[in-house]
Amino acid sequence: MIKAEQDKAIIEYRWLSSATTHVGAVREVNEDNQIEKPEIGLWVVADGMGGHSAGDVASGMVVDELSAVRRDGNNEAFIERVVEVLSITNQKLRQLAFQKFDKQAVMGTTVAVLILDQNHYTILWAGDSRVYRYRNRQLEQLTRDHSQVNDMLDSGLLTQDEVDDHPLANVITRAIGASQTLNLERIDGELKHGDIFMLCSDGLNKELTDSEISPFFSSGDVDEINKALIHSALVRGAQDNITAISVRVEGSVGNDQTIPAWNTHKSEESSLNVY
């Protein structure tokens, strides 16, 4: 439980999270990896770059390295440590690609990181794995895709209708392991009671539009949200691996507990954690 002073009242924040991954309907290997560590307020989705060398190794290395990070000191120190670990992993992947393949080989992965602390959230990312927030019945994509088509869209060279079918639709401009210097983007904000965050690989949003994703959040049940999203993507054909992590923020004032009784459970492809 996290306590924060907000509007001159003590707000006790807790979060419930659920992580689900699926290889999809076409791929033989799941190159997605994820972290769900509500006890330290850390969630990560990493999507190994398809068509490159050992994408599953790249995403797995990111998850392994970040899983070892401890929350020591204040929140900003923790964030700085996460950034440092990602930068070190970037160099490790470049060295490994050179050793296993050649100078031109890339072992790369996207990364999307959500960090919660007291009444604050931080998002770090590189690539096109996304973080959404559902607040006041509105779904908002908080991250911006680091992709070729998104850059072209921003510059007016493409319209929104042309993006999905463009031949460069799968080309990303930032990734862990892709370049000598890692360029992460960061945003920060304040939590509100009832917020639901979702981290996902692009295997989800390739199959479902934001307007199709949004209604699934109305139940507030993070486990059911993930199951419904994965199922819907599979029904659409799921050309890529699919990973979704949903995190619901709950707050109470004083002794007024607003957290429902949830059963903590884990299965092969889905887990629900309460903290």
PDB file of N, CA and C in Angstrom, residues 11-16 193-194 248-262:
ATOM      1  N   ILE A  11      -4.356   9.754   0.909  1.00  0.00           N
ATOM      2  CA  ILE A  11      -4.840   8.786  -0.061  1.00  0.00           C
ATOM      3  C   ILE A  11      -3.950   7.552   0.009  1.00  0.00           C
ATOM      4  N   GLU A  12      -4.549   6.419   0.203  1.00  0.00           N
ATOM      5  CA  GLU A  12      -3.805   5.168   0.208  1.00  0.00           C
ATOM      6  C   GLU A  12      -4.016   4.491  -1.139  1.00  0.00           C
ATOM      7  N   TYR A  13      -2.936   4.385  -1.890  1.00  0.00           N
ATOM      8  CA  TYR A  13      -3.032   3.801  -3.223  1.00  0.00           C
ATOM      9  C   TYR A  13      -2.616   2.339  -3.211  1.00  0.00           C
ATOM     10  N   ARG A  14      -3.379   1.551  -3.954  1.00  0.00           N
ATOM     11  CA  ARG A  14      -3.017   0.163  -4.221  1.00  0.00           C
ATOM     12  C   ARG A  14      -3.268  -0.082  -5.696  1.00  0.00           C
ATOM     13  N   TRP A  15      -2.584  -1.066  -6.221  1.00  0.00           N
ATOM     14  CA  TRP A  15      -2.822  -1.403  -7.614  1.00  0.00           C
ATOM     15  C   TRP A  15      -2.987  -2.900  -7.798  1.00  0.00           C
ATOM     16  N   LEU A  16      -3.844  -3.241  -8.743  1.00  0.00           N
ATOM     17  CA  LEU A  16      -4.064  -4.616  -9.143  1.00  0.00           C
ATOM     18  C   LEU A  16      -3.548  -4.734 -10.567  1.00  0.00           C
ATOM     19  N   HIS A 193      -7.677   7.984  -8.686  1.00  0.00           N
ATOM     20  CA  HIS A 193      -8.439   6.788  -8.324  1.00  0.00           C
ATOM     21  C   HIS A 193      -9.196   6.271  -9.547  1.00  0.00           C
ATOM     22  N   GLY A 194      -9.068   4.982  -9.819  1.00  0.00           N
ATOM     23  CA  GLY A 194      -9.782   4.366 -10.925  1.00  0.00           C
ATOM     24  C   GLY A 194      -9.015   4.311 -12.229  1.00  0.00           C
ATOM     25  N   ARG A 248      -4.648  -1.508 -12.567  1.00  0.00           N
ATOM     26  CA  ARG A 248      -5.706  -0.625 -12.074  1.00  0.00           C
ATOM     27  C   ARG A 248      -5.282   0.013 -10.764  1.00  0.00           C
ATOM     28  N   VAL A 249      -5.464   1.316 -10.679  1.00  0.00           N
ATOM     29  CA  VAL A 249      -5.081   2.092  -9.499  1.00  0.00           C
ATOM     30  C   VAL A 249      -6.317   2.345  -8.652  1.00  0.00           C
ATOM     31  N   GLU A 250      -6.230   2.021  -7.369  1.00  0.00           N
ATOM     32  CA  GLU A 250      -7.334   2.254  -6.450  1.00  0.00           C
ATOM     33  C   GLU A 250      -6.843   3.093  -5.284  1.00  0.00           C
ATOM     34  N   GLY A 251      -7.663   4.028  -4.846  1.00  0.00           N
ATOM     35  CA  GLY A 251      -7.298   4.868  -3.716  1.00  0.00           C
ATOM     36  C   GLY A 251      -8.418   4.933  -2.701  1.00  0.00           C
ATOM     37  N   SER A 252      -8.060   5.168  -1.448  1.00  0.00           N
ATOM     38  CA  SER A 252      -9.045   5.352  -0.394  1.00  0.00           C
ATOM     39  C   SER A 252      -8.571   6.457   0.523  1.00  0.00           C
ATOM     40  N   VAL A 253      -9.511   7.089   1.215  1.00  0.00           N
ATOM     41  CA  VAL A 253      -9.193   8.173   2.141  1.00  0.00           C
ATOM     42  C   VAL A 253      -9.329   7.642   3.553  1.00  0.00           C
ATOM     43  N   GLY A 254      -8.260   7.756   4.336  1.00  0.00           N
ATOM     44  CA  GLY A 254      -8.310   7.273   5.717  1.00  0.00           C
ATOM     45  C   GLY A 254      -8.559   5.784   5.757  1.00  0.00           C
ATOM     46  N   ASN A 255      -9.598   5.369   6.500  1.00  0.00           N
ATOM     47  CA  ASN A 255      -9.901   3.952   6.640  1.00  0.00           C
ATOM     48  C   ASN A 255     -10.948   3.466   5.653  1.00  0.00           C
ATOM     49  N   ASP A 256     -11.329   4.331   4.710  1.00  0.00           N
ATOM     50  CA  ASP A 256     -12.353   3.972   3.732  1.00  0.00           C
ATOM     51  C   ASP A 256     -11.724   3.142   2.618  1.00  0.00           C
ATOM     52  N   GLN A 257     -11.743   1.845   2.794  1.00  0.00           N
ATOM     53  CA  GLN A 257     -11.114   0.970   1.810  1.00  0.00           C
ATOM     54  C   GLN A 257     -12.026   0.791   0.602  1.00  0.00           C
ATOM     55  N   THR A 258     -11.476   1.061  -0.584  1.00  0.00           N
ATOM     56  CA  THR A 258     -12.269   0.924  -1.804  1.00  0.00           C
ATOM     57  C   THR A 258     -11.831  -0.267  -2.635  1.00  0.00           C
ATOM     58  N   ILE A 259     -10.879  -1.033  -2.102  1.00  0.00           N
ATOM     59  CA  ILE A 259     -10.362  -2.157  -2.865  1.00  0.00           C
ATOM     60  C   ILE A 259     -11.262  -3.371  -2.688  1.00  0.00           C
ATOM     61  N   PRO A 260     -11.763  -3.939  -3.782  1.00  0.00           N
ATOM     62  CA  PRO A 260     -12.559  -5.154  -3.655  1.00  0.00           C
ATOM     63  C   PRO A 260     -11.671  -6.333  -3.307  1.00  0.00           C
ATOM     64  N   ALA A 261     -12.299  -7.403  -2.849  1.00  0.00           N
ATOM     65  CA  ALA A 261     -11.543  -8.613  -2.519  1.00  0.00           C
ATOM     66  C   ALA A 261     -11.238  -9.370  -3.801  1.00  0.00           C
ATOM     67  N   TRP A 262      -9.960  -9.460  -4.125  1.00  0.00           N
ATOM     68  CA  TRP A 262      -9.533 -10.191  -5.317  1.00  0.00           C
ATOM     69  C   TRP A 262      -8.731 -11.408  -4.875  1.00  0.00           C
TER      70      TRP A 262
END
